[in-house]
Amino acid sequence: MTELNLIEATKADLPDAPFEGRHLIGGEWRASAGGATFDRLSPSHGMLVSRSAKGGEAETEAAIDAARAAFDSGVWSRISGKARATLLLRVADLIEANVDRIALLETLESGKPISQSKGEVGGAADLWRYAASLARTMHGDSHNTLGEDMLGVVLKEPIGVVSIITPWNFPFWILSQKLPFALAAGCTCVIKPSEMTPSTTVMMGELLVEAGVPAGVVNIVLGHGQPVGALMASHPEVDMVTFTGSTAVGKAISVAAAGTLKKVALELGGKNPQVIFPDADLDGAADAVTFGVYFNVGQCCNSSSRIIVHEDIAASFVDKVVALSRKVAFGDPLSPNTQVGAIVTSQHQDKIDGYVRDAVAAGADVCLGGAPLSVPGLPGQFYQPTVVRGVTPDMAIAREEVFGPVLSVLTFRTLEEAITLTNDAAYGLSAGVWSENVHTCLEFARRAQAGTVWTNTWMDGYPEMTFGGFKQSGQGREIGPYGLDEFLEVKTVAMRIGRTRANWVSAG
Ligand code: NAD
């Protein structure tokens, strides 16, 4: 393959021994009954990164019991917002003091570049601080207009015990999109990280203990979807499950939760387009498309895995993207210069490659990449930056989540056609539009079926701005005030003032 910006293996201080992860249950760190463990090998370096206790039904039941008892005791659910905020702020400080240590494990388990891991871990502290601000400012409503003898208040209360199930692609960040908001609301939690990236969730547990979280308020069970995640989704003592992961598992969780009608919040997959009009800042758009498709090796729910570009500029725009793609630094995630790291597993690498091969067989044309990439000095799996044009809307590569560094190029002629193509997807997570015409941008933003629309930018996010999906990209919202509301029940209290109520049964 010609000219890529390849970062070979760099000399780096790897840990001397694997990280040993245990469950956090009722304030104690525990191994599994019987001592079962599972291992995670680095997707880039091949080394053993972590050995974790492998949870089963017994550990999951114990963690749920601990969370239930802690919630019902009021030790967290009934304390002041100020007290909750104080703890969340302490956790934020501890996160910032431990960025390097946590980021190294995040990179070794996930394969993402070290600079990105540091950004995500350090950035997560801001989510904790924002959630702390909500803990102190949330409030219900009052109704003083119901008549002289009535006063109404609507209270917001924590929903109860929350199961938090997270994926491998942003382990620390996604946990921080959920946990501080659940804690700000007054909930207690049982957390299951992905079996591929368990260690930084354990590190978060260590920080929470150091910050002084009461025993049982946050519990962590390490292990697989079966049985741990499935039990967390179906258990009658759990009041809500919040899940980020694949749409297929999200559907299974909805089914499992239906038996007890517990609340379900789902952040699922996406097939997110960026639409490029001829009047756009085309250099800016090409850079954003390049970022959008390769960030986290495309293993990102917000990956802009398809572009819908106006026919008149399609050829020259794709040339720009291909030229930029060659400059993106792919390779050793431990190098501070690397922008794109490893693919999470070899099975996933095969799946990505399969999408590209099937598209070619169906008549598409690979104009860059389209094959695995070997990085000198590293045994792990990497994939070339890949651009596929001549993609038609019926192809799997245009409709399904490839979850790799693969861009599909589709074209349009009119705004109407661009909106139809944008909405022609089972997913509805995010979408972007590039044009200098504000009317074009606003019409697109209003008609795109997506939880987030970016105009003349891609993937900017703020704790204040809520995030979530339309259609099969999910239900419920995270971060922002709406993210807090997910973890709250609403209760109406109607209060009669004085003995003014007319009897229903006549006294005589
Ligand atoms: P996954 O669905 O395979 O696994 C996610 C979690 O669910 C893991 O902890 C896993 O152990 C657990 N799990 C598996 N089977 C389960 C079951 N039957 N019951 C309960 N839990 C179970 O997802 P993944 O491969 O880890 O992550 C990638 C997916 O996540 C992609 O589809 C991506 O789009 C999505 N994602 C979405 C967002 C978002 O905010 N919308 C963010 C990141 C990732």
Coordinates of C-alpha atoms and ligand atoms in Angstrom, one line a residue:
M1 CA 0.0 0.0 0.0
T2 CA 1.3 3.5 -0.8
E3 CA 2.1 6.3 1.6
L4 CA 0.4 6.1 4.9
N5 CA 1.5 7.9 8.0
L6 CA 2.5 4.8 10.0
I7 CA 3.7 4.9 13.6
E8 CA 5.9 1.9 14.3
A9 CA 6.3 0.4 17.8
T10 CA 7.8 2.9 20.2
K11 CA 9.8 2.2 23.3
A12 CA 7.3 2.5 26.2
D13 CA 7.2 1.5 29.8
L14 CA 4.7 -1.4 30.0
P15 CA 3.4 -2.5 33.4
D16 CA 5.5 -5.3 35.0
A17 CA 2.4 -7.3 36.0
P18 CA -1.2 -7.5 34.8
F19 CA -3.8 -5.4 36.6
E20 CA -5.8 -7.6 39.0
G21 CA -9.4 -6.6 39.1
R22 CA -11.9 -7.7 41.7
H23 CA -15.6 -7.0 42.3
L24 CA -16.7 -4.1 44.6
I25 CA -19.6 -5.4 46.6
G26 CA -21.0 -3.7 49.7
G27 CA -17.8 -1.7 50.1
E28 CA -15.5 -4.7 49.9
W29 CA -13.2 -5.9 47.1
R30 CA -13.9 -9.5 46.5
A31 CA -12.7 -12.4 44.3
S32 CA -15.3 -14.7 42.7
A33 CA -16.6 -17.7 44.6
G34 CA -14.4 -20.5 43.3
G35 CA -11.7 -18.0 42.2
A36 CA -12.8 -17.9 38.5
T37 CA -11.0 -15.2 36.5
F38 CA -10.8 -14.0 32.9
D39 CA -7.9 -12.3 31.0
R40 CA -7.6 -9.4 28.6
L41 CA -4.8 -9.3 26.1
S42 CA -3.8 -6.0 24.6
P43 CA -5.2 -5.6 21.1
S44 CA -2.1 -3.8 20.0
H45 CA 0.7 -5.3 22.1
G46 CA -0.6 -8.8 22.6
M47 CA 0.5 -8.8 26.3
L48 CA -1.6 -9.8 29.2
V49 CA -3.0 -6.5 30.5
S50 CA -5.4 -7.6 33.2
R51 CA -6.8 -10.6 35.0
S52 CA -10.2 -10.0 36.4
A53 CA -12.5 -11.9 38.8
K54 CA -15.2 -13.5 36.7
G55 CA -18.6 -12.8 38.2
G56 CA -21.5 -15.2 38.2
E57 CA -25.0 -15.2 39.6
A58 CA -23.8 -15.2 43.2
E59 CA -21.7 -12.1 42.8
T60 CA -24.4 -10.3 40.9
E61 CA -27.1 -11.2 43.5
A62 CA -24.8 -10.0 46.3
A63 CA -24.1 -6.7 44.5
I64 CA -27.8 -6.0 43.8
D65 CA -28.6 -6.9 47.5
A66 CA -25.9 -4.4 48.6
A67 CA -27.2 -1.7 46.3
R68 CA -30.8 -2.3 47.5
A69 CA -29.9 -2.2 51.2
A70 CA -27.8 1.0 50.7
F71 CA -30.7 2.7 48.8
D72 CA -33.3 1.7 51.3
S73 CA -31.2 2.8 54.3
G74 CA -31.2 6.4 53.0
V75 CA -27.4 6.7 53.5
W76 CA -27.2 8.2 50.0
S77 CA -30.8 8.6 48.7
R78 CA -31.9 10.8 51.5
I79 CA -28.8 13.0 52.2
S80 CA -28.6 16.6 50.9
G81 CA -27.7 17.6 47.4
K82 CA -24.8 19.5 48.9
A83 CA -23.4 16.3 50.5
R84 CA -23.8 14.4 47.2
A85 CA -22.2 17.2 45.2
T86 CA -19.2 17.3 47.7
L87 CA -18.5 13.7 47.0
L88 CA -18.8 14.0 43.2
L89 CA -16.4 17.0 43.2
R90 CA -13.9 15.0 45.2
V91 CA -14.1 12.2 42.7
A92 CA -13.5 14.7 39.9
D93 CA -10.3 15.9 41.6
L94 CA -9.2 12.3 42.1
I95 CA -9.8 11.5 38.4
E96 CA -7.6 14.4 37.4
A97 CA -4.8 13.3 39.8
N98 CA -4.8 9.8 38.3
V99 CA -5.2 10.5 34.6
D100 CA -1.9 9.0 33.5
R101 CA -2.3 5.7 35.4
I102 CA -5.9 5.2 34.2
A103 CA -5.2 6.3 30.6
L104 CA -2.4 3.7 30.3
L105 CA -4.8 0.8 31.2
E106 CA -7.5 2.3 29.0
T107 CA -5.1 2.3 26.0
L108 CA -3.7 -1.2 26.7
E109 CA -7.1 -2.8 27.0
S110 CA -8.9 -0.9 24.2
G111 CA -6.2 -0.1 21.7
K112 CA -7.0 3.6 21.6
P113 CA -4.1 6.2 21.3
I114 CA -2.7 7.3 24.6
S115 CA -3.3 11.0 23.9
Q116 CA -7.0 10.2 23.3
S117 CA -7.2 8.1 26.5
K118 CA -5.7 11.0 28.5
G119 CA -8.2 13.4 26.9
E120 CA -11.2 11.1 27.7
V121 CA -10.1 10.3 31.3
G122 CA -9.3 14.0 32.1
G123 CA -12.4 15.2 30.3
A124 CA -14.6 12.8 32.3
A125 CA -13.8 14.9 35.4
D126 CA -15.9 17.7 33.9
L127 CA -18.9 15.3 33.6
W128 CA -18.5 14.6 37.4
R129 CA -18.3 18.4 38.1
Y130 CA -21.4 19.1 35.9
A131 CA -23.4 16.3 37.6
A132 CA -22.3 17.8 41.0
S133 CA -23.9 21.1 39.9
L134 CA -27.2 19.3 39.1
A135 CA -27.1 17.5 42.5
R136 CA -27.5 20.9 44.2
T137 CA -29.8 22.7 41.8
M138 CA -32.4 20.0 40.8
H139 CA -35.9 20.7 42.1
G140 CA -39.5 19.8 41.4
D141 CA -42.4 22.2 40.8
S142 CA -44.9 23.9 43.0
H143 CA -48.6 24.8 42.2
N144 CA -50.0 27.8 44.1
T145 CA -52.9 28.3 41.7
L146 CA -55.1 25.4 42.6
G147 CA -57.5 27.4 44.9
E148 CA -57.2 28.9 48.3
D149 CA -57.4 25.6 50.1
M150 CA -54.9 23.6 48.0
L151 CA -51.2 23.6 47.5
G152 CA -49.5 21.2 45.1
V153 CA -45.9 20.2 44.9
V154 CA -44.2 17.8 42.5
L155 CA -41.2 16.1 44.0
K156 CA -38.3 14.5 42.2
E157 CA -37.0 11.4 43.9
P158 CA -34.2 9.0 43.0
I159 CA -35.6 6.1 41.0
G160 CA -33.8 3.5 43.1
V161 CA -31.2 0.8 42.3
V162 CA -29.7 1.3 38.8
S163 CA -27.9 -1.3 36.7
I164 CA -25.2 0.3 34.5
I165 CA -23.9 -1.8 31.7
T166 CA -21.1 -0.3 29.5
P167 CA -19.3 -1.2 26.3
W168 CA -15.5 -1.4 25.4
N169 CA -15.1 1.5 23.1
F170 CA -15.2 4.4 25.7
P171 CA -15.1 2.6 29.0
F172 CA -14.2 5.4 31.4
W173 CA -16.0 8.1 29.5
I174 CA -19.3 6.3 29.1
L175 CA -19.3 5.3 32.7
S176 CA -18.9 9.0 33.5
Q177 CA -21.9 9.8 31.3
K178 CA -24.1 7.7 33.6
L179 CA -22.7 7.1 37.1
P180 CA -22.3 10.7 38.4
F181 CA -25.8 11.5 37.1
A182 CA -27.3 8.5 38.8
L183 CA -25.4 9.4 42.0
A184 CA -26.4 13.1 41.8
A185 CA -30.1 11.9 41.6
G186 CA -29.5 9.8 44.8
C187 CA -29.6 6.4 43.2
T188 CA -27.4 3.4 44.2
C189 CA -25.7 1.4 41.4
V190 CA -24.5 -1.9 40.2
I191 CA -22.0 -1.6 37.3
K192 CA -20.8 -4.1 34.8
P193 CA -18.1 -3.0 32.4
S194 CA -17.3 -4.8 29.2
E195 CA -15.3 -8.0 29.6
M196 CA -12.8 -6.5 27.2
T197 CA -12.1 -3.3 29.2
P198 CA -12.9 -4.0 32.8
S199 CA -9.9 -2.3 34.6
T200 CA -10.6 1.4 34.4
T201 CA -14.0 0.8 35.9
V202 CA -12.3 -0.9 38.8
M203 CA -10.0 2.1 39.1
M204 CA -13.0 4.3 39.2
G205 CA -14.3 2.2 42.1
E206 CA -11.0 2.7 43.9
L207 CA -11.4 6.5 43.5
L208 CA -15.0 6.4 44.8
V209 CA -13.9 4.4 47.9
E210 CA -11.0 6.9 48.4
A211 CA -13.5 9.8 48.0
G212 CA -15.6 8.2 50.8
V213 CA -18.7 6.8 49.0
P214 CA -20.7 4.9 51.5
A215 CA -20.5 1.1 51.3
G216 CA -23.1 -0.4 48.9
V217 CA -23.8 2.8 47.0
V218 CA -21.6 1.8 44.1
N219 CA -21.0 -1.8 43.3
I220 CA -19.1 -3.3 40.5
V221 CA -19.4 -6.9 39.1
L222 CA -16.9 -8.0 36.5
G223 CA -17.8 -10.5 33.9
H224 CA -19.8 -11.3 30.8
G225 CA -23.3 -10.5 29.5
Q226 CA -24.4 -13.9 30.5
P227 CA -25.0 -14.3 33.4
V228 CA -24.0 -11.0 34.9
G229 CA -25.5 -8.4 32.5
A230 CA -28.7 -10.5 31.9
L231 CA -29.4 -10.8 35.6
M232 CA -28.8 -7.1 36.2
A233 CA -31.4 -6.4 33.5
S234 CA -34.1 -8.8 34.8
H235 CA -33.7 -8.7 38.6
P236 CA -36.8 -7.6 40.4
E237 CA -34.8 -5.6 43.0
V238 CA -33.4 -3.4 40.2
D239 CA -35.5 -0.3 39.4
M240 CA -33.8 0.8 36.2
V241 CA -31.2 -0.4 33.7
T242 CA -29.1 2.0 31.7
F243 CA -27.1 0.4 28.9
T244 CA -24.7 1.5 26.2
G245 CA -23.8 -1.0 23.5
S246 CA -25.0 -2.7 20.4
T247 CA -28.6 -2.5 19.2
A248 CA -28.9 -6.3 19.3
V249 CA -28.0 -6.5 23.0
G250 CA -30.1 -3.4 23.7
K251 CA -33.2 -5.3 22.4
A252 CA -32.3 -8.3 24.6
I253 CA -32.1 -6.0 27.6
S254 CA -35.5 -4.5 26.9
V255 CA -37.0 -8.0 26.7
A256 CA -35.2 -9.1 30.0
A257 CA -36.4 -5.9 31.7
A258 CA -40.0 -6.3 30.6
G259 CA -40.7 -9.0 33.2
T260 CA -40.6 -6.4 35.9
L261 CA -41.4 -3.3 33.8
K262 CA -38.3 -1.6 35.1
K263 CA -37.2 1.6 33.3
V264 CA -34.8 1.0 30.5
A265 CA -32.4 3.7 29.0
L266 CA -30.5 2.6 25.9
E267 CA -27.6 4.3 24.0
L268 CA -27.1 2.1 20.9
G269 CA -25.5 2.1 17.5
G270 CA -25.5 4.6 14.6
K271 CA -25.0 5.0 10.9
N272 CA -24.3 8.7 11.0
P273 CA -24.0 10.7 7.8
Q274 CA -22.3 14.0 7.0
V275 CA -24.0 15.8 4.1
I276 CA -21.8 18.1 2.1
F277 CA -23.2 20.8 -0.1
P278 CA -21.1 22.5 -2.9
D279 CA -21.2 25.9 -1.1
A280 CA -19.5 24.5 2.1
D281 CA -16.1 25.2 3.4
L282 CA -14.8 22.0 1.7
D283 CA -11.4 21.9 3.4
G284 CA -13.1 22.1 6.8
A285 CA -15.6 19.5 5.8
A286 CA -13.0 17.1 4.5
D287 CA -11.0 17.4 7.7
A288 CA -14.2 16.8 9.8
V289 CA -15.1 13.8 7.6
T290 CA -11.6 12.4 8.1
F291 CA -11.8 12.9 11.9
G292 CA -15.4 11.5 12.0
V293 CA -14.5 8.2 10.3
Y294 CA -11.1 7.4 11.9
F295 CA -11.6 8.7 15.4
N296 CA -11.3 5.6 17.8
V297 CA -10.6 3.6 14.5
G298 CA -14.2 4.1 13.6
Q299 CA -15.2 2.0 16.7
C300 CA -17.5 4.8 17.8
C301 CA -21.3 5.1 18.0
N302 CA -20.9 8.6 16.5
S303 CA -18.6 7.5 13.7
S304 CA -19.6 9.3 10.5
S305 CA -19.3 6.1 8.5
R306 CA -21.1 7.5 5.5
I307 CA -21.0 10.8 3.7
I308 CA -23.6 12.0 1.3
V309 CA -21.9 14.5 -1.0
H310 CA -23.3 16.6 -3.8
E311 CA -22.6 15.0 -7.2
D312 CA -20.9 18.1 -8.6
I313 CA -18.2 18.0 -6.0
A314 CA -18.1 14.3 -5.1
A315 CA -14.9 13.4 -7.1
S316 CA -12.8 16.3 -5.9
F317 CA -14.1 16.1 -2.3
V318 CA -13.2 12.4 -2.1
D319 CA -9.8 13.2 -3.4
K320 CA -9.4 15.7 -0.5
V321 CA -10.5 13.1 2.0
V322 CA -8.1 10.4 0.6
A323 CA -5.2 12.9 0.7
L324 CA -6.0 13.7 4.3
S325 CA -6.4 10.0 5.2
R326 CA -2.9 9.4 4.2
K327 CA -1.7 11.9 6.7
V328 CA -3.5 10.5 9.7
A329 CA -1.1 8.8 12.1
F330 CA -2.1 5.2 12.4
G331 CA -0.1 2.8 14.6
D332 CA 1.3 2.2 18.1
P333 CA -1.3 3.5 20.5
L334 CA 1.4 4.2 23.1
S335 CA 3.2 6.7 20.9
P336 CA 2.1 10.3 21.8
N337 CA 2.0 11.0 18.0
T338 CA -0.5 8.3 17.1
Q339 CA -4.1 9.4 16.2
V340 CA -5.6 6.0 15.4
G341 CA -4.8 2.7 17.2
A342 CA -5.7 -0.9 17.1
I343 CA -8.9 -2.9 16.3
V344 CA -10.4 -4.3 19.5
T345 CA -10.3 -8.0 18.5
S346 CA -9.2 -10.1 15.5
Q347 CA -12.8 -11.3 15.1
H348 CA -14.0 -7.7 14.8
Q349 CA -11.2 -7.0 12.3
D350 CA -12.6 -9.9 10.2
K351 CA -16.1 -8.4 10.4
I352 CA -14.8 -5.0 9.2
D353 CA -13.0 -6.6 6.3
G354 CA -16.1 -8.6 5.4
Y355 CA -18.1 -5.4 4.9
V356 CA -15.5 -4.0 2.5
R357 CA -15.3 -7.3 0.5
D358 CA -19.0 -7.6 0.2
A359 CA -19.3 -4.0 -1.0
V360 CA -16.7 -4.6 -3.6
A361 CA -18.5 -7.8 -4.7
A362 CA -21.7 -5.7 -5.0
G363 CA -19.9 -3.2 -7.3
A364 CA -18.4 -0.5 -5.0
D365 CA -14.9 0.7 -5.5
V366 CA -12.2 1.0 -2.9
C367 CA -10.2 4.1 -3.5
L368 CA -8.0 3.8 -0.4
G369 CA -7.1 1.0 2.0
G370 CA -9.5 -2.0 2.3
A371 CA -7.2 -4.4 4.1
P372 CA -5.6 -5.1 7.4
L373 CA -2.5 -3.1 8.3
S374 CA 0.6 -4.4 9.8
V375 CA 2.5 -2.2 12.2
P376 CA 6.2 -3.0 12.5
G377 CA 7.0 -4.3 16.0
L378 CA 3.5 -4.9 17.1
P379 CA 1.6 -8.3 17.0
G380 CA -1.9 -6.8 17.3
Q381 CA -4.6 -6.1 14.7
F382 CA -4.9 -2.8 12.8
Y383 CA -6.9 -1.8 9.7
Q384 CA -6.0 0.6 6.9
P385 CA -7.8 3.9 6.5
T386 CA -10.4 2.9 3.9
V387 CA -12.6 4.9 1.6
V388 CA -15.2 3.1 -0.5
R389 CA -17.1 5.0 -3.3
G390 CA -19.8 3.9 -5.6
V391 CA -21.8 2.8 -2.6
T392 CA -25.5 2.4 -3.1
P393 CA -28.1 2.8 -0.3
D394 CA -29.1 -0.9 -0.5
M395 CA -25.5 -2.2 0.4
A396 CA -24.8 -3.5 3.9
I397 CA -21.9 -1.1 4.1
A398 CA -24.3 1.8 3.7
R399 CA -26.9 0.6 6.2
E400 CA -25.1 -1.3 9.0
E401 CA -22.6 -0.3 11.6
V402 CA -19.2 -1.3 10.2
F403 CA -17.4 -0.1 13.4
G404 CA -14.1 0.3 11.7
P405 CA -12.0 3.0 9.8
V406 CA -14.2 2.7 6.7
L407 CA -15.9 5.5 4.9
S408 CA -18.8 4.9 2.5
V409 CA -19.4 7.6 -0.1
L410 CA -23.0 8.2 -1.4
T411 CA -24.1 11.1 -3.6
F412 CA -27.1 13.4 -3.9
R413 CA -28.5 16.2 -6.2
T414 CA -31.1 18.0 -4.1
L415 CA -31.7 18.8 -0.5
E416 CA -34.8 16.6 -0.6
E417 CA -32.7 13.7 -1.8
A418 CA -30.0 14.3 0.9
I419 CA -32.6 14.3 3.7
T420 CA -34.2 11.1 2.3
L421 CA -30.8 9.3 2.2
T422 CA -30.0 10.6 5.7
N423 CA -33.3 9.2 7.1
D424 CA -33.1 6.0 5.2
A425 CA -31.6 4.1 8.1
A426 CA -32.8 2.0 11.0
Y427 CA -30.5 4.2 13.2
G428 CA -30.9 7.8 14.2
L429 CA -28.0 8.8 16.5
S430 CA -26.3 11.8 14.8
A431 CA -26.1 13.6 11.5
G432 CA -24.1 16.5 10.1
V433 CA -24.6 19.1 7.4
W434 CA -22.0 21.3 5.7
S435 CA -23.1 24.5 3.9
E436 CA -22.5 28.2 4.1
N437 CA -26.3 28.7 3.7
V438 CA -28.0 29.0 7.1
H439 CA -31.3 28.0 5.5
T440 CA -29.9 24.8 4.2
C441 CA -28.4 24.0 7.5
L442 CA -31.6 24.7 9.5
E443 CA -33.9 22.8 7.2
F444 CA -31.6 19.8 7.4
A445 CA -31.3 20.1 11.2
R446 CA -35.1 20.2 11.6
R447 CA -35.8 17.3 9.2
A448 CA -32.9 14.9 10.1
Q449 CA -34.1 12.0 12.2
A450 CA -31.2 12.1 14.7
G451 CA -30.7 12.8 18.4
T452 CA -27.8 15.2 17.6
V453 CA -27.3 17.3 14.5
W454 CA -24.0 19.1 13.8
T455 CA -23.9 22.0 11.4
N456 CA -20.4 22.9 10.0
T457 CA -18.7 20.8 12.6
W458 CA -18.6 17.1 13.9
M459 CA -18.7 15.5 17.3
D460 CA -18.5 18.6 19.5
G461 CA -20.1 17.8 22.8
Y462 CA -20.7 19.4 26.2
P463 CA -22.0 18.1 29.5
E464 CA -24.8 20.7 29.3
M465 CA -26.1 19.4 25.9
T466 CA -28.0 16.2 26.0
F467 CA -27.2 13.1 24.0
G468 CA -29.2 10.1 22.7
G469 CA -30.7 8.4 19.8
F470 CA -33.9 8.4 17.6
K471 CA -35.2 5.1 16.2
Q472 CA -33.1 2.1 16.8
S473 CA -30.2 4.2 18.2
G474 CA -31.8 4.1 21.6
Q475 CA -34.3 5.5 24.1
G476 CA -33.8 8.0 26.9
R477 CA -31.1 10.7 27.1
E478 CA -27.8 11.1 28.8
I479 CA -25.9 14.2 30.2
G480 CA -27.4 17.6 30.4
P481 CA -30.5 18.1 32.7
Y482 CA -32.3 15.4 30.7
G483 CA -29.6 13.0 31.6
L484 CA -30.3 13.6 35.3
D485 CA -34.1 13.3 34.8
E486 CA -33.7 9.7 33.6
F487 CA -32.7 8.7 37.1
L488 CA -35.6 10.5 38.8
E489 CA -39.1 9.5 39.7
V490 CA -41.7 12.3 39.8
K491 CA -44.2 12.3 42.6
T492 CA -47.3 14.6 43.0
V493 CA -48.2 15.7 46.5
A494 CA -51.6 17.4 46.7
M495 CA -52.1 19.1 50.1
R496 CA -55.4 20.5 51.4
I497 CA -55.1 23.4 53.7
G498 CA -57.5 23.6 56.5
R499 CA -60.6 21.3 56.9
T500 CA -62.3 22.4 53.7
R501 CA -62.8 19.0 52.0
A502 CA -66.5 18.2 51.3
N503 CA -67.4 14.8 52.6
W504 CA -68.1 12.2 49.9
V505 CA -70.4 10.2 52.1
S506 CA -73.2 12.3 53.6
A507 CA -73.1 12.5 57.4
G508 CA -76.9 12.1 57.7
Ligands
NAD1 P1 -22.2 -5.1 23.2 O1 -23.6 -4.8 23.1 O2 -21.6 -6.3 22.7 O3 -21.8 -5.1 24.8 C1 -22.1 -4.0 25.7 C2 -22.2 -4.5 27.1 O4 -23.3 -5.4 27.2 C3 -21.0 -5.3 27.6 O5 -20.7 -5.0 28.9 C4 -21.5 -6.8 27.5 O6 -20.8 -7.7 28.3 C5 -22.9 -6.6 27.8 N1 -23.8 -7.7 27.4 C6 -23.7 -8.5 26.4 N2 -24.8 -9.4 26.3 C7 -25.6 -9.0 27.3 C8 -26.9 -9.4 27.7 N3 -27.5 -10.4 27.1 N4 -27.5 -8.8 28.8 C9 -26.9 -7.8 29.4 N5 -25.6 -7.3 29.0 C10 -25.0 -7.9 28.0 O7 -21.5 -3.7 22.7 P2 -19.9 -3.5 22.5 O8 -19.4 -4.3 21.4 O9 -19.2 -3.5 23.8 O10 -19.9 -1.9 22.1 C11 -20.1 -1.5 20.8 C12 -21.5 -1.0 20.5 O11 -21.9 0.0 21.4 C13 -21.7 -0.4 19.2 O12 -22.9 -0.9 18.6 C14 -21.8 1.1 19.5 O13 -22.5 1.8 18.5 C15 -22.5 1.1 20.8 N6 -22.2 2.3 21.5 C16 -23.2 3.3 21.6 C17 -23.0 4.5 22.2 C18 -24.1 5.5 22.3 O14 -23.9 6.4 23.2 N7 -25.1 5.5 21.6 C19 -21.7 4.8 22.7 C20 -20.7 3.8 22.6 C21 -21.0 2.6 22.0

